[in-house]
Amino acid sequence: MTTDPFGWARSLETLFDQVWTRLSRGVHDRHAPARHPTLATVSTSGRPQARTVVLRAADKGNGTILVYTDLQSHKVAELRTSPFAALHIWDSGAHLQIRLAASASILTGTDVAELWRKMPDHARMAYGSTPSPGIPLSDALGYTKIPDPEAFAVLHLTIDSIDVVHLGPNHRRAEYCRAGGWAGHWLAP
């Protein structure tokens, strides 16, 4: 008799716990699939945009996650226009797709000063660029990077819903909504 390595996918409760275990692991383990989710927003012209980000914090109790960004990036302007985002994670080892729908707040200045102080010097290089991220260049290296605490922003993403698909021998799909107290219900995969 073989043990099902994905037994956690059989119940709504253990599947939900597995999502948060993987999100938490993504914060601390640079090799975890959840470390680099895809963040999707809507451009200021109404077009979908997606990019890879680094997961910096995951709080199951509050249903929130944090992502750092440069305040000058297009995603900040997009979220100021439409504060809704989606994150996608594919965990091939677990055969698990996690989709998070969230509302975003953009934290800057004194709200993120302590995070900036704790950040190593080499990591600060990602925040502060001339010209701003996404501006056309005549040369691939025609920019300068100077760490700037005023360019450092944190996307505080409040998760509204979680859609999870497990592609095991029997596919399972579940949805969990903040409005429903995260109780969850099964969906057709």
PDB file of C-alpha atoms in Angstrom:
ATOM      1  CA  MET A   1       0.000   0.000   0.000  1.00  0.00           C
ATOM      2  CA  THR A   2       1.419   3.372  -1.015  1.00  0.00           C
ATOM      3  CA  THR A   3       0.793   6.565   0.881  1.00  0.00           C
ATOM      4  CA  ASP A   4      -0.641   9.467  -1.059  1.00  0.00           C
ATOM      5  CA  PRO A   5       2.018  12.223  -0.865  1.00  0.00           C
ATOM      6  CA  PHE A   6      -0.733  14.737  -1.602  1.00  0.00           C
ATOM      7  CA  GLY A   7      -3.217  13.627   1.064  1.00  0.00           C
ATOM      8  CA  TRP A   8      -3.432  17.261   2.143  1.00  0.00           C
ATOM      9  CA  ALA A   9      -5.375  18.029  -1.073  1.00  0.00           C
ATOM     10  CA  ARG A  10      -8.331  15.920   0.054  1.00  0.00           C
ATOM     11  CA  SER A  11      -9.820  18.350   2.560  1.00  0.00           C
ATOM     12  CA  LEU A  12     -10.581  22.047   2.350  1.00  0.00           C
ATOM     13  CA  GLU A  13      -8.857  22.719   5.672  1.00  0.00           C
ATOM     14  CA  THR A  14      -5.584  20.955   4.908  1.00  0.00           C
ATOM     15  CA  LEU A  15      -5.470  22.367   1.376  1.00  0.00           C
ATOM     16  CA  PHE A  16      -5.857  25.899   2.777  1.00  0.00           C
ATOM     17  CA  ASP A  17      -3.123  25.237   5.335  1.00  0.00           C
ATOM     18  CA  GLN A  18      -0.880  23.941   2.543  1.00  0.00           C
ATOM     19  CA  VAL A  19      -1.327  27.211   0.620  1.00  0.00           C
ATOM     20  CA  TRP A  20      -0.171  29.241   3.609  1.00  0.00           C
ATOM     21  CA  THR A  21       2.652  26.847   4.415  1.00  0.00           C
ATOM     22  CA  ARG A  22       3.947  27.310   0.868  1.00  0.00           C
ATOM     23  CA  LEU A  23       3.523  31.093   1.001  1.00  0.00           C
ATOM     24  CA  SER A  24       5.402  31.243   4.316  1.00  0.00           C
ATOM     25  CA  ARG A  25       8.153  29.043   2.913  1.00  0.00           C
ATOM     26  CA  GLY A  26       8.429  31.416  -0.046  1.00  0.00           C
ATOM     27  CA  VAL A  27       9.280  34.267   2.306  1.00  0.00           C
ATOM     28  CA  HIS A  28      12.199  32.423   3.920  1.00  0.00           C
ATOM     29  CA  ASP A  29      13.436  29.951   1.290  1.00  0.00           C
ATOM     30  CA  ARG A  30      14.871  31.488  -1.863  1.00  0.00           C
ATOM     31  CA  HIS A  31      14.416  28.167  -3.686  1.00  0.00           C
ATOM     32  CA  ALA A  32      10.723  27.737  -2.815  1.00  0.00           C
ATOM     33  CA  PRO A  33       8.286  28.094  -5.745  1.00  0.00           C
ATOM     34  CA  ALA A  34       6.302  30.749  -3.849  1.00  0.00           C
ATOM     35  CA  ARG A  35       9.403  32.937  -3.500  1.00  0.00           C
ATOM     36  CA  HIS A  36       8.848  34.423  -6.971  1.00  0.00           C
ATOM     37  CA  PRO A  37       5.134  34.729  -7.744  1.00  0.00           C
ATOM     38  CA  THR A  38       3.807  36.431 -10.844  1.00  0.00           C
ATOM     39  CA  LEU A  39       2.045  39.693 -10.009  1.00  0.00           C
ATOM     40  CA  ALA A  40      -0.638  40.843 -12.439  1.00  0.00           C
ATOM     41  CA  THR A  41      -2.102  44.329 -12.629  1.00  0.00           C
ATOM     42  CA  VAL A  42      -4.014  46.382 -15.173  1.00  0.00           C
ATOM     43  CA  SER A  43      -2.034  49.065 -17.004  1.00  0.00           C
ATOM     44  CA  THR A  44      -3.172  52.668 -16.972  1.00  0.00           C
ATOM     45  CA  SER A  45      -4.423  52.059 -20.536  1.00  0.00           C
ATOM     46  CA  GLY A  46      -6.465  49.019 -19.445  1.00  0.00           C
ATOM     47  CA  ARG A  47      -4.131  46.250 -20.658  1.00  0.00           C
ATOM     48  CA  PRO A  48      -3.069  43.276 -18.521  1.00  0.00           C
ATOM     49  CA  GLN A  49       0.470  43.358 -17.155  1.00  0.00           C
ATOM     50  CA  ALA A  50       2.377  40.563 -15.395  1.00  0.00           C
ATOM     51  CA  ARG A  51       5.803  40.389 -13.830  1.00  0.00           C
ATOM     52  CA  THR A  52       7.772  38.286 -11.381  1.00  0.00           C
ATOM     53  CA  VAL A  53       8.172  39.728  -7.887  1.00  0.00           C
ATOM     54  CA  VAL A  54       9.781  38.558  -4.648  1.00  0.00           C
ATOM     55  CA  LEU A  55       7.506  37.555  -1.785  1.00  0.00           C
ATOM     56  CA  ARG A  56       8.711  39.407   1.343  1.00  0.00           C
ATOM     57  CA  ALA A  57       6.050  38.545   3.955  1.00  0.00           C
ATOM     58  CA  ALA A  58       2.992  36.314   4.283  1.00  0.00           C
ATOM     59  CA  ASP A  59       0.589  36.667   7.216  1.00  0.00           C
ATOM     60  CA  LYS A  60      -2.064  33.964   7.362  1.00  0.00           C
ATOM     61  CA  GLY A  61      -3.821  35.556  10.347  1.00  0.00           C
ATOM     62  CA  ASN A  62      -4.395  38.819   8.495  1.00  0.00           C
ATOM     63  CA  GLY A  63      -4.582  37.297   5.008  1.00  0.00           C
ATOM     64  CA  THR A  64      -1.900  39.630   3.680  1.00  0.00           C
ATOM     65  CA  ILE A  65       1.368  39.485   1.786  1.00  0.00           C
ATOM     66  CA  LEU A  66       4.080  42.058   1.115  1.00  0.00           C
ATOM     67  CA  VAL A  67       6.115  42.752  -2.002  1.00  0.00           C
ATOM     68  CA  TYR A  68       8.841  45.414  -2.318  1.00  0.00           C
ATOM     69  CA  THR A  69       9.066  47.635  -5.366  1.00  0.00           C
ATOM     70  CA  ASP A  70      10.540  50.824  -6.749  1.00  0.00           C
ATOM     71  CA  LEU A  71       8.051  53.659  -6.280  1.00  0.00           C
ATOM     72  CA  GLN A  72       8.779  54.815  -9.843  1.00  0.00           C
ATOM     73  CA  SER A  73       7.798  51.451 -11.396  1.00  0.00           C
ATOM     74  CA  HIS A  74       4.813  51.095 -13.695  1.00  0.00           C
ATOM     75  CA  LYS A  75       3.106  48.684 -11.311  1.00  0.00           C
ATOM     76  CA  VAL A  76       2.802  51.443  -8.708  1.00  0.00           C
ATOM     77  CA  ALA A  77       1.105  53.781 -11.194  1.00  0.00           C
ATOM     78  CA  GLU A  78      -1.139  50.907 -12.274  1.00  0.00           C
ATOM     79  CA  LEU A  79      -2.156  50.110  -8.711  1.00  0.00           C
ATOM     80  CA  ARG A  80      -2.851  53.773  -8.021  1.00  0.00           C
ATOM     81  CA  THR A  81      -5.266  53.736 -10.957  1.00  0.00           C
ATOM     82  CA  SER A  82      -6.811  50.366 -10.114  1.00  0.00           C
ATOM     83  CA  PRO A  83      -5.827  48.963  -6.694  1.00  0.00           C
ATOM     84  CA  PHE A  84      -6.526  45.349  -7.613  1.00  0.00           C
ATOM     85  CA  ALA A  85      -3.885  42.727  -8.275  1.00  0.00           C
ATOM     86  CA  ALA A  86      -3.577  38.997  -8.778  1.00  0.00           C
ATOM     87  CA  LEU A  87      -0.684  36.732  -7.904  1.00  0.00           C
ATOM     88  CA  HIS A  88       0.032  33.374  -9.470  1.00  0.00           C
ATOM     89  CA  ILE A  89       2.255  30.607  -8.116  1.00  0.00           C
ATOM     90  CA  TRP A  90       2.945  27.262  -9.753  1.00  0.00           C
ATOM     91  CA  ASP A  91       4.501  24.641  -7.488  1.00  0.00           C
ATOM     92  CA  SER A  92       5.496  21.830  -9.852  1.00  0.00           C
ATOM     93  CA  GLY A  93       6.647  19.477  -7.088  1.00  0.00           C
ATOM     94  CA  ALA A  94       3.238  19.636  -5.412  1.00  0.00           C
ATOM     95  CA  HIS A  95       1.275  19.866  -8.695  1.00  0.00           C
ATOM     96  CA  LEU A  96      -0.334  22.937  -7.169  1.00  0.00           C
ATOM     97  CA  GLN A  97      -1.509  26.193  -8.739  1.00  0.00           C
ATOM     98  CA  ILE A  98      -2.265  29.045  -6.347  1.00  0.00           C
ATOM     99  CA  ARG A  99      -4.040  32.201  -7.525  1.00  0.00           C
ATOM    100  CA  LEU A 100      -4.543  35.091  -5.143  1.00  0.00           C
ATOM    101  CA  ALA A 101      -6.876  38.034  -5.824  1.00  0.00           C
ATOM    102  CA  ALA A 102      -5.920  41.040  -3.720  1.00  0.00           C
ATOM    103  CA  SER A 103      -6.455  44.704  -2.997  1.00  0.00           C
ATOM    104  CA  ALA A 104      -3.249  46.721  -2.847  1.00  0.00           C
ATOM    105  CA  SER A 105      -2.078  49.557  -0.654  1.00  0.00           C
ATOM    106  CA  ILE A 106       1.194  51.302  -1.455  1.00  0.00           C
ATOM    107  CA  LEU A 107       3.325  52.050   1.593  1.00  0.00           C
ATOM    108  CA  THR A 108       6.164  54.595   1.427  1.00  0.00           C
ATOM    109  CA  GLY A 109       8.210  57.001   3.535  1.00  0.00           C
ATOM    110  CA  THR A 110       7.964  56.601   7.297  1.00  0.00           C
ATOM    111  CA  ASP A 111       5.686  53.562   6.856  1.00  0.00           C
ATOM    112  CA  VAL A 112       8.590  51.614   5.319  1.00  0.00           C
ATOM    113  CA  ALA A 113      11.600  53.345   6.909  1.00  0.00           C
ATOM    114  CA  GLU A 114      12.292  50.496   9.341  1.00  0.00           C
ATOM    115  CA  LEU A 115      12.278  47.930   6.504  1.00  0.00           C
ATOM    116  CA  TRP A 116      14.732  50.126   4.572  1.00  0.00           C
ATOM    117  CA  ARG A 117      17.036  50.379   7.605  1.00  0.00           C
ATOM    118  CA  LYS A 118      17.109  46.570   7.948  1.00  0.00           C
ATOM    119  CA  MET A 119      17.803  45.985   4.252  1.00  0.00           C
ATOM    120  CA  PRO A 120      21.396  45.067   3.278  1.00  0.00           C
ATOM    121  CA  ASP A 121      23.237  47.616   1.146  1.00  0.00           C
ATOM    122  CA  HIS A 122      23.327  45.368  -1.936  1.00  0.00           C
ATOM    123  CA  ALA A 123      19.510  44.924  -1.815  1.00  0.00           C
ATOM    124  CA  ARG A 124      18.954  48.685  -1.630  1.00  0.00           C
ATOM    125  CA  MET A 125      20.413  48.969  -5.133  1.00  0.00           C
ATOM    126  CA  ALA A 126      17.071  47.770  -6.533  1.00  0.00           C
ATOM    127  CA  TYR A 127      15.332  50.972  -5.395  1.00  0.00           C
ATOM    128  CA  GLY A 128      16.432  54.143  -7.118  1.00  0.00           C
ATOM    129  CA  SER A 129      17.174  54.360 -10.827  1.00  0.00           C
ATOM    130  CA  THR A 130      17.816  57.110 -13.328  1.00  0.00           C
ATOM    131  CA  PRO A 131      15.953  57.114 -15.555  1.00  0.00           C
ATOM    132  CA  SER A 132      12.907  55.521 -13.929  1.00  0.00           C
ATOM    133  CA  PRO A 133      12.185  51.816 -14.540  1.00  0.00           C
ATOM    134  CA  GLY A 134      10.603  51.192 -17.944  1.00  0.00           C
ATOM    135  CA  ILE A 135      11.879  54.364 -19.621  1.00  0.00           C
ATOM    136  CA  PRO A 136      13.436  53.700 -23.075  1.00  0.00           C
ATOM    137  CA  LEU A 137      17.257  53.734 -23.269  1.00  0.00           C
ATOM    138  CA  SER A 138      19.594  54.240 -26.227  1.00  0.00           C
ATOM    139  CA  ASP A 139      22.074  51.805 -24.627  1.00  0.00           C
ATOM    140  CA  ALA A 140      21.305  48.681 -22.564  1.00  0.00           C
ATOM    141  CA  LEU A 141      23.406  49.998 -19.675  1.00  0.00           C
ATOM    142  CA  GLY A 142      22.435  53.647 -20.035  1.00  0.00           C
ATOM    143  CA  TYR A 143      21.095  53.976 -16.502  1.00  0.00           C
ATOM    144  CA  THR A 144      22.428  54.528 -13.000  1.00  0.00           C
ATOM    145  CA  LYS A 145      21.390  52.815  -9.793  1.00  0.00           C
ATOM    146  CA  ILE A 146      21.731  54.826  -6.611  1.00  0.00           C
ATOM    147  CA  PRO A 147      19.928  53.503  -3.519  1.00  0.00           C
ATOM    148  CA  ASP A 148      17.168  55.940  -2.636  1.00  0.00           C
ATOM    149  CA  PRO A 149      14.906  55.409   0.377  1.00  0.00           C
ATOM    150  CA  GLU A 150      12.388  57.746  -1.256  1.00  0.00           C
ATOM    151  CA  ALA A 151      12.079  55.275  -4.160  1.00  0.00           C
ATOM    152  CA  PHE A 152      11.424  52.304  -1.855  1.00  0.00           C
ATOM    153  CA  ALA A 153       7.792  51.179  -1.646  1.00  0.00           C
ATOM    154  CA  VAL A 154       5.998  48.176  -0.226  1.00  0.00           C
ATOM    155  CA  LEU A 155       2.914  46.711  -1.816  1.00  0.00           C
ATOM    156  CA  HIS A 156       0.660  45.597   1.027  1.00  0.00           C
ATOM    157  CA  LEU A 157      -1.666  43.089  -0.593  1.00  0.00           C
ATOM    158  CA  THR A 158      -4.829  42.176   1.278  1.00  0.00           C
ATOM    159  CA  ILE A 159      -6.002  38.877  -0.141  1.00  0.00           C
ATOM    160  CA  ASP A 160      -9.678  38.832  -1.065  1.00  0.00           C
ATOM    161  CA  SER A 161      -9.815  35.294  -2.441  1.00  0.00           C
ATOM    162  CA  ILE A 162      -7.645  32.253  -3.080  1.00  0.00           C
ATOM    163  CA  ASP A 163      -8.228  29.817  -5.934  1.00  0.00           C
ATOM    164  CA  VAL A 164      -6.250  26.573  -5.646  1.00  0.00           C
ATOM    165  CA  VAL A 165      -5.969  23.756  -8.177  1.00  0.00           C
ATOM    166  CA  HIS A 166      -4.237  20.483  -7.333  1.00  0.00           C
ATOM    167  CA  LEU A 167      -3.421  18.364 -10.379  1.00  0.00           C
ATOM    168  CA  GLY A 168      -3.091  14.974  -8.684  1.00  0.00           C
ATOM    169  CA  PRO A 169      -4.528  11.636  -9.838  1.00  0.00           C
ATOM    170  CA  ASN A 170      -7.907  13.246  -9.142  1.00  0.00           C
ATOM    171  CA  HIS A 171      -7.883  16.954  -9.887  1.00  0.00           C
ATOM    172  CA  ARG A 172      -9.290  19.151  -7.136  1.00  0.00           C
ATOM    173  CA  ARG A 173     -10.060  22.856  -7.066  1.00  0.00           C
ATOM    174  CA  ALA A 174     -11.131  25.016  -4.159  1.00  0.00           C
ATOM    175  CA  GLU A 175     -11.891  28.651  -3.506  1.00  0.00           C
ATOM    176  CA  TYR A 176     -11.490  30.520  -0.229  1.00  0.00           C
ATOM    177  CA  CYS A 177     -12.878  34.019   0.279  1.00  0.00           C
ATOM    178  CA  ARG A 178     -12.125  36.537   2.991  1.00  0.00           C
ATOM    179  CA  ALA A 179     -15.805  37.545   2.987  1.00  0.00           C
ATOM    180  CA  GLY A 180     -16.732  33.941   3.874  1.00  0.00           C
ATOM    181  CA  GLY A 181     -14.223  33.707   6.724  1.00  0.00           C
ATOM    182  CA  TRP A 182     -11.941  31.557   4.539  1.00  0.00           C
ATOM    183  CA  ALA A 183     -14.284  28.561   4.962  1.00  0.00           C
ATOM    184  CA  GLY A 184     -13.717  27.428   1.390  1.00  0.00           C
ATOM    185  CA  HIS A 185     -15.746  25.386  -1.049  1.00  0.00           C
ATOM    186  CA  TRP A 186     -14.952  23.000  -3.872  1.00  0.00           C
ATOM    187  CA  LEU A 187     -15.107  24.056  -7.510  1.00  0.00           C
ATOM    188  CA  ALA A 188     -15.057  21.977 -10.657  1.00  0.00           C
ATOM    189  CA  PRO A 189     -11.398  21.814 -11.774  1.00  0.00           C
TER     190      PRO A 189
END
